[in-house]
Short mmCIF file of N, CA and C in Angstrom, two decimals:
data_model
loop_
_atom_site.label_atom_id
_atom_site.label_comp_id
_atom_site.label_asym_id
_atom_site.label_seq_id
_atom_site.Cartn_x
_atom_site.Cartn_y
_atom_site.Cartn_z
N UNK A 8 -38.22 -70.97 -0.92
CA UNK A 8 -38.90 -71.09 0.36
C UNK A 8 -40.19 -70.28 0.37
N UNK A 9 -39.97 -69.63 -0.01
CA UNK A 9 -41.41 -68.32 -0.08
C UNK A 9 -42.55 -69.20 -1.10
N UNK A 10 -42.17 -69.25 -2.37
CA UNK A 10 -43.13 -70.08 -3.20
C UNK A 10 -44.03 -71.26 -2.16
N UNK A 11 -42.93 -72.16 -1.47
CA UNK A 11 -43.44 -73.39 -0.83
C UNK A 11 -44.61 -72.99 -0.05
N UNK A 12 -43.75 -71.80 0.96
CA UNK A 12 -44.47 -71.31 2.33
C UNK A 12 -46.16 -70.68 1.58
N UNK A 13 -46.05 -70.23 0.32
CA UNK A 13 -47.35 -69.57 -0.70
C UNK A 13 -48.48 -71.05 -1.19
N UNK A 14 -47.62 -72.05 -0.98
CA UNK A 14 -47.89 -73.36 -1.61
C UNK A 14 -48.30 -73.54 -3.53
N UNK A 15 -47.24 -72.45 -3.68
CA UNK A 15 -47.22 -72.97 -5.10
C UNK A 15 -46.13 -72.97 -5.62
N UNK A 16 -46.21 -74.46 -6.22
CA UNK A 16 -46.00 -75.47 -6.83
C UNK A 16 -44.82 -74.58 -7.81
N UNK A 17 -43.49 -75.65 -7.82
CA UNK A 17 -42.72 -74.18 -9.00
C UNK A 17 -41.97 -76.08 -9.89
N UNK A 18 -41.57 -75.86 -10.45
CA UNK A 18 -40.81 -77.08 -11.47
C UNK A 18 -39.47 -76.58 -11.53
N UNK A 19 -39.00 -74.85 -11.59
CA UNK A 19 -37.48 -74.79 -11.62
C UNK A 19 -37.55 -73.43 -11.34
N UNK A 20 -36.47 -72.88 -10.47
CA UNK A 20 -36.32 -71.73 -9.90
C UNK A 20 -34.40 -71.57 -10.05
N UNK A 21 -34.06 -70.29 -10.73
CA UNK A 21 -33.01 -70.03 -11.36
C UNK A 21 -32.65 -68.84 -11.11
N UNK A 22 -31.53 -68.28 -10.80
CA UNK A 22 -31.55 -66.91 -10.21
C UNK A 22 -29.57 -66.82 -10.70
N UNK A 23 -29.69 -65.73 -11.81
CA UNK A 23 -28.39 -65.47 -12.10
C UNK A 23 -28.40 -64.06 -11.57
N UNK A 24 -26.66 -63.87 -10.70
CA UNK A 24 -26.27 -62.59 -10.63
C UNK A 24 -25.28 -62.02 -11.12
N UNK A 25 -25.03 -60.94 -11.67
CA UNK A 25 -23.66 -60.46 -12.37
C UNK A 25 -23.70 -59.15 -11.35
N UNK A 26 -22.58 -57.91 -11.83
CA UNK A 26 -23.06 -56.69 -11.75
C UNK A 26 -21.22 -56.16 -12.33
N UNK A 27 -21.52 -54.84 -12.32
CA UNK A 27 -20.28 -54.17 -13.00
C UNK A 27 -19.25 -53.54 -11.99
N UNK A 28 -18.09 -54.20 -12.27
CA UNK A 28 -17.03 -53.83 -11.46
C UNK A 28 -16.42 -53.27 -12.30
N UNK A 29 -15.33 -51.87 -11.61
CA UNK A 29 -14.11 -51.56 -12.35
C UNK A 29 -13.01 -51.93 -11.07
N UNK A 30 -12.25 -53.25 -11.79
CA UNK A 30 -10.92 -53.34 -10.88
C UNK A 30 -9.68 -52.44 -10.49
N UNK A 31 -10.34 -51.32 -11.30
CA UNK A 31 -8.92 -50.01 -11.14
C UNK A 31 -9.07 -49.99 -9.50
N UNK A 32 -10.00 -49.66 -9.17
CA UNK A 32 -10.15 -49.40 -7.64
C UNK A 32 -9.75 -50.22 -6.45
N UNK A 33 -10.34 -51.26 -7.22
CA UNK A 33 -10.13 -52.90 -6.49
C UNK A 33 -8.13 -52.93 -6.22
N UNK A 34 -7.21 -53.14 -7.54
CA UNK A 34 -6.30 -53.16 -7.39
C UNK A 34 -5.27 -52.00 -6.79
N UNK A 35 -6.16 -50.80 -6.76
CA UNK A 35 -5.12 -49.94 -6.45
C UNK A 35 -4.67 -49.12 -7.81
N UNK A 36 -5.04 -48.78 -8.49
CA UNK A 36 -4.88 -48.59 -9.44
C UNK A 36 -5.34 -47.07 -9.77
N UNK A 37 -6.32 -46.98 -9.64
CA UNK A 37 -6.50 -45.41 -9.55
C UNK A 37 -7.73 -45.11 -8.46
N UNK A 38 -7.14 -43.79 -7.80
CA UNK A 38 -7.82 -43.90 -6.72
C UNK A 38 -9.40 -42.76 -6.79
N UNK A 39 -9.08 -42.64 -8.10
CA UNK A 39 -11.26 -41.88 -8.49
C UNK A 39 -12.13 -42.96 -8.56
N UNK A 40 -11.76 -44.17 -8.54
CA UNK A 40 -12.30 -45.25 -8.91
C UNK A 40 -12.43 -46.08 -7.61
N UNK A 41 -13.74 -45.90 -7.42
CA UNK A 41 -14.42 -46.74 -6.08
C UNK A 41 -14.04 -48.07 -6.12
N UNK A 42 -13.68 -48.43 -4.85
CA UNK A 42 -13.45 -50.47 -5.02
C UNK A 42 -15.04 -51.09 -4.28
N UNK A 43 -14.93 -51.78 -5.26
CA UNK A 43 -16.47 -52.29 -4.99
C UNK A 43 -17.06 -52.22 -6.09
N UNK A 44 -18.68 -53.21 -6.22
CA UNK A 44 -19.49 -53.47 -7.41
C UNK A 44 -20.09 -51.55 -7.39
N UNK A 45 -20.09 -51.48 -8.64
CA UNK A 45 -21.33 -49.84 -8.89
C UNK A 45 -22.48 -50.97 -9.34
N UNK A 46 -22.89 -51.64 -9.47
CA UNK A 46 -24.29 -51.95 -9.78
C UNK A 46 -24.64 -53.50 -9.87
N UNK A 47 -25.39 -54.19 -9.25
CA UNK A 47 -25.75 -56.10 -9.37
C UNK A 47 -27.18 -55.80 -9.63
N UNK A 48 -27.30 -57.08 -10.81
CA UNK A 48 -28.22 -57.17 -11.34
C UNK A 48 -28.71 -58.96 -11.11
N UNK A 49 -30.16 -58.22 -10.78
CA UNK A 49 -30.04 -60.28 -10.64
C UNK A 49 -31.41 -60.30 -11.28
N UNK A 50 -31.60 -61.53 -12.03
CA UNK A 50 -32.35 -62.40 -12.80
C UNK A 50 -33.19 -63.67 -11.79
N UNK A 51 -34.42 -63.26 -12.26
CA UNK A 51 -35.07 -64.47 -12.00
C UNK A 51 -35.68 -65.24 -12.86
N UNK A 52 -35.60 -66.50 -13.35
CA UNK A 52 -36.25 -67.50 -13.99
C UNK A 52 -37.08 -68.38 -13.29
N UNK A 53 -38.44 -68.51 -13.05
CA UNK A 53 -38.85 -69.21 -12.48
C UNK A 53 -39.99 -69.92 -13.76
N UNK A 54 -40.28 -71.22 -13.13
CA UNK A 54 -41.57 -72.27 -13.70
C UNK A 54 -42.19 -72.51 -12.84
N UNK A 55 -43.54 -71.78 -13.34
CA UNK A 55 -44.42 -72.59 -12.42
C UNK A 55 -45.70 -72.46 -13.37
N UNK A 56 -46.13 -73.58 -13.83
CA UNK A 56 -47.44 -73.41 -14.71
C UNK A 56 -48.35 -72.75 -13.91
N UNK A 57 -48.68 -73.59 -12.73
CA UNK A 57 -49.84 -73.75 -12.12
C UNK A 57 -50.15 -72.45 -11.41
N UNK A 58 -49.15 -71.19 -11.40
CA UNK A 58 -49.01 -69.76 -10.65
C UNK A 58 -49.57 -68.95 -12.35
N UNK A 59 -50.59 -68.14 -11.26
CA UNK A 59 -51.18 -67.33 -12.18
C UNK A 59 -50.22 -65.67 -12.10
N UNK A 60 -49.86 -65.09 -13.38
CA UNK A 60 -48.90 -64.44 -13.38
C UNK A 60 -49.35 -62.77 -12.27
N UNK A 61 -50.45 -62.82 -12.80
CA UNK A 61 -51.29 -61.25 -11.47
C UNK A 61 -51.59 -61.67 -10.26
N UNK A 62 -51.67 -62.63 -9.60
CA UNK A 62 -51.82 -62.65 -8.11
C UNK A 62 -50.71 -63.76 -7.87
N UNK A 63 -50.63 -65.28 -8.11
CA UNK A 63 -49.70 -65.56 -7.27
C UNK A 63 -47.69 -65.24 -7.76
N UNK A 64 -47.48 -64.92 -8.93
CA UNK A 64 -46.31 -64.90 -9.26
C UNK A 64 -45.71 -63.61 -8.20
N UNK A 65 -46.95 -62.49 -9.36
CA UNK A 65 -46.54 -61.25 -8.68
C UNK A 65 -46.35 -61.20 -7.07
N UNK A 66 -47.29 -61.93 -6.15
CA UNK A 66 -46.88 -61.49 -4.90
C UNK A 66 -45.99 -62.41 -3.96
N UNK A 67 -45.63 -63.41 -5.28
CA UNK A 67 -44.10 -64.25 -4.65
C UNK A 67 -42.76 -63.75 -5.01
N UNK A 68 -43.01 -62.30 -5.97
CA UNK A 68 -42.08 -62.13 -5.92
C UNK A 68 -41.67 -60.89 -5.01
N UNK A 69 -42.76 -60.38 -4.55
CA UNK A 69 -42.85 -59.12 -3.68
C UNK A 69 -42.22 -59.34 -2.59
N UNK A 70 -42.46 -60.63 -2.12
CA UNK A 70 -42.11 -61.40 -0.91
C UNK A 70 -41.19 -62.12 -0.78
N UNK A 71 -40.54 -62.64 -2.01
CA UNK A 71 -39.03 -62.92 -1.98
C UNK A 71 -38.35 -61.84 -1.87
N UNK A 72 -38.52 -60.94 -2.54
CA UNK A 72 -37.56 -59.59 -2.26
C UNK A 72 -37.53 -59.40 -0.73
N UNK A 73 -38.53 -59.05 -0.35
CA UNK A 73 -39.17 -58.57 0.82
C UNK A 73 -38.26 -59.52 2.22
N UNK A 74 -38.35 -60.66 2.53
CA UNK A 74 -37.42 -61.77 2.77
C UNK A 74 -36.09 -62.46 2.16
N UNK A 75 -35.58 -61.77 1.15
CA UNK A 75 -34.30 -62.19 0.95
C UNK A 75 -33.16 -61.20 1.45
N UNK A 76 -32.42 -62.16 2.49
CA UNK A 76 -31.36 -62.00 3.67
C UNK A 76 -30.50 -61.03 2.51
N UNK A 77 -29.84 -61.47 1.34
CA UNK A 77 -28.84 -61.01 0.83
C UNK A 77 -29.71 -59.44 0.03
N UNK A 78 -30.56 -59.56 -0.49
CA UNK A 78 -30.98 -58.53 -0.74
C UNK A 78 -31.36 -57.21 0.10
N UNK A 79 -31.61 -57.98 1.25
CA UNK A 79 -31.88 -56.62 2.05
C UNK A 79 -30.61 -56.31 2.86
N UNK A 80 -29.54 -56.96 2.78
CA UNK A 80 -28.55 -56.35 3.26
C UNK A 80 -28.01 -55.61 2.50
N UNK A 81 -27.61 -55.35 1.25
CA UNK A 81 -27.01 -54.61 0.22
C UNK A 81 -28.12 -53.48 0.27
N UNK A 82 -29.31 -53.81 0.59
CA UNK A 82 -30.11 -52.21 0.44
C UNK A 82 -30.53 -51.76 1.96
N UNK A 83 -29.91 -52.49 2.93
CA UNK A 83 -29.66 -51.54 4.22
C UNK A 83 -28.79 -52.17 5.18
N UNK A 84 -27.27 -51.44 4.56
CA UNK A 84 -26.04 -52.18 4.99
C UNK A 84 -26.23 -52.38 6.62
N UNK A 85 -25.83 -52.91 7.04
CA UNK A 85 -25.54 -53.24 8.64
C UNK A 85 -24.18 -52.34 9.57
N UNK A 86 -24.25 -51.66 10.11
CA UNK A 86 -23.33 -51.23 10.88
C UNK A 86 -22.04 -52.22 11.02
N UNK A 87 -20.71 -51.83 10.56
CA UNK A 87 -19.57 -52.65 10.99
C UNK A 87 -18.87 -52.24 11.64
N UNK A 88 -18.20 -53.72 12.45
CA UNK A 88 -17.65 -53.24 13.64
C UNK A 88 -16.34 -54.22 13.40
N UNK A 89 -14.90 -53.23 13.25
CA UNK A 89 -13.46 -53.82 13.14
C UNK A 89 -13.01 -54.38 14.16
N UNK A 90 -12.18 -54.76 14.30
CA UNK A 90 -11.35 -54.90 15.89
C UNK A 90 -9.51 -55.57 14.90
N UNK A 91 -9.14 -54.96 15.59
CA UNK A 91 -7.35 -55.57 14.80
C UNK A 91 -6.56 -55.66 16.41
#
């Protein structure tokens, strides 16, 4: 969306995420061991001939960061609220 909204032109946009879990925590298993990811790493592959790599790549990607919902929630969690 950002590329479009920039109006350049992309042929394939690819975005792998992993990151490192230890399930000790997760299962219950030992309790020094945080449940939850310690670290996600995400990959971008993009094509776009027609994007020049110092002005338009670089500041589509400033601005995807900058506007991506999932990214900026993991780097400024949201207040939660339980109810049972």
């Amino acid at each position: 969306m950002v590329a479009a909204a920039m109006a350049i032109p992309t042929e394939r946009i690819e975005v792998t995420v992993d990151g490192d879990l230890d399930l000790r925590g997760t299962l219950g298993i030992s309790k020094e061991v945080p449940v939850g990811f310690e670290t996600i790493h995400l990959k971008f592959n993009i094509a776009a001939p027609a994007a020049t790599y110092r002005n338009n790549s670089r500041r589509c990607a400033k601005k995807t960061e900058q506007y991506c919902v999932v990214m900026q929630t993991l780097l400024h969690p949201p207040a939660l609220r339980t109810e049972w």
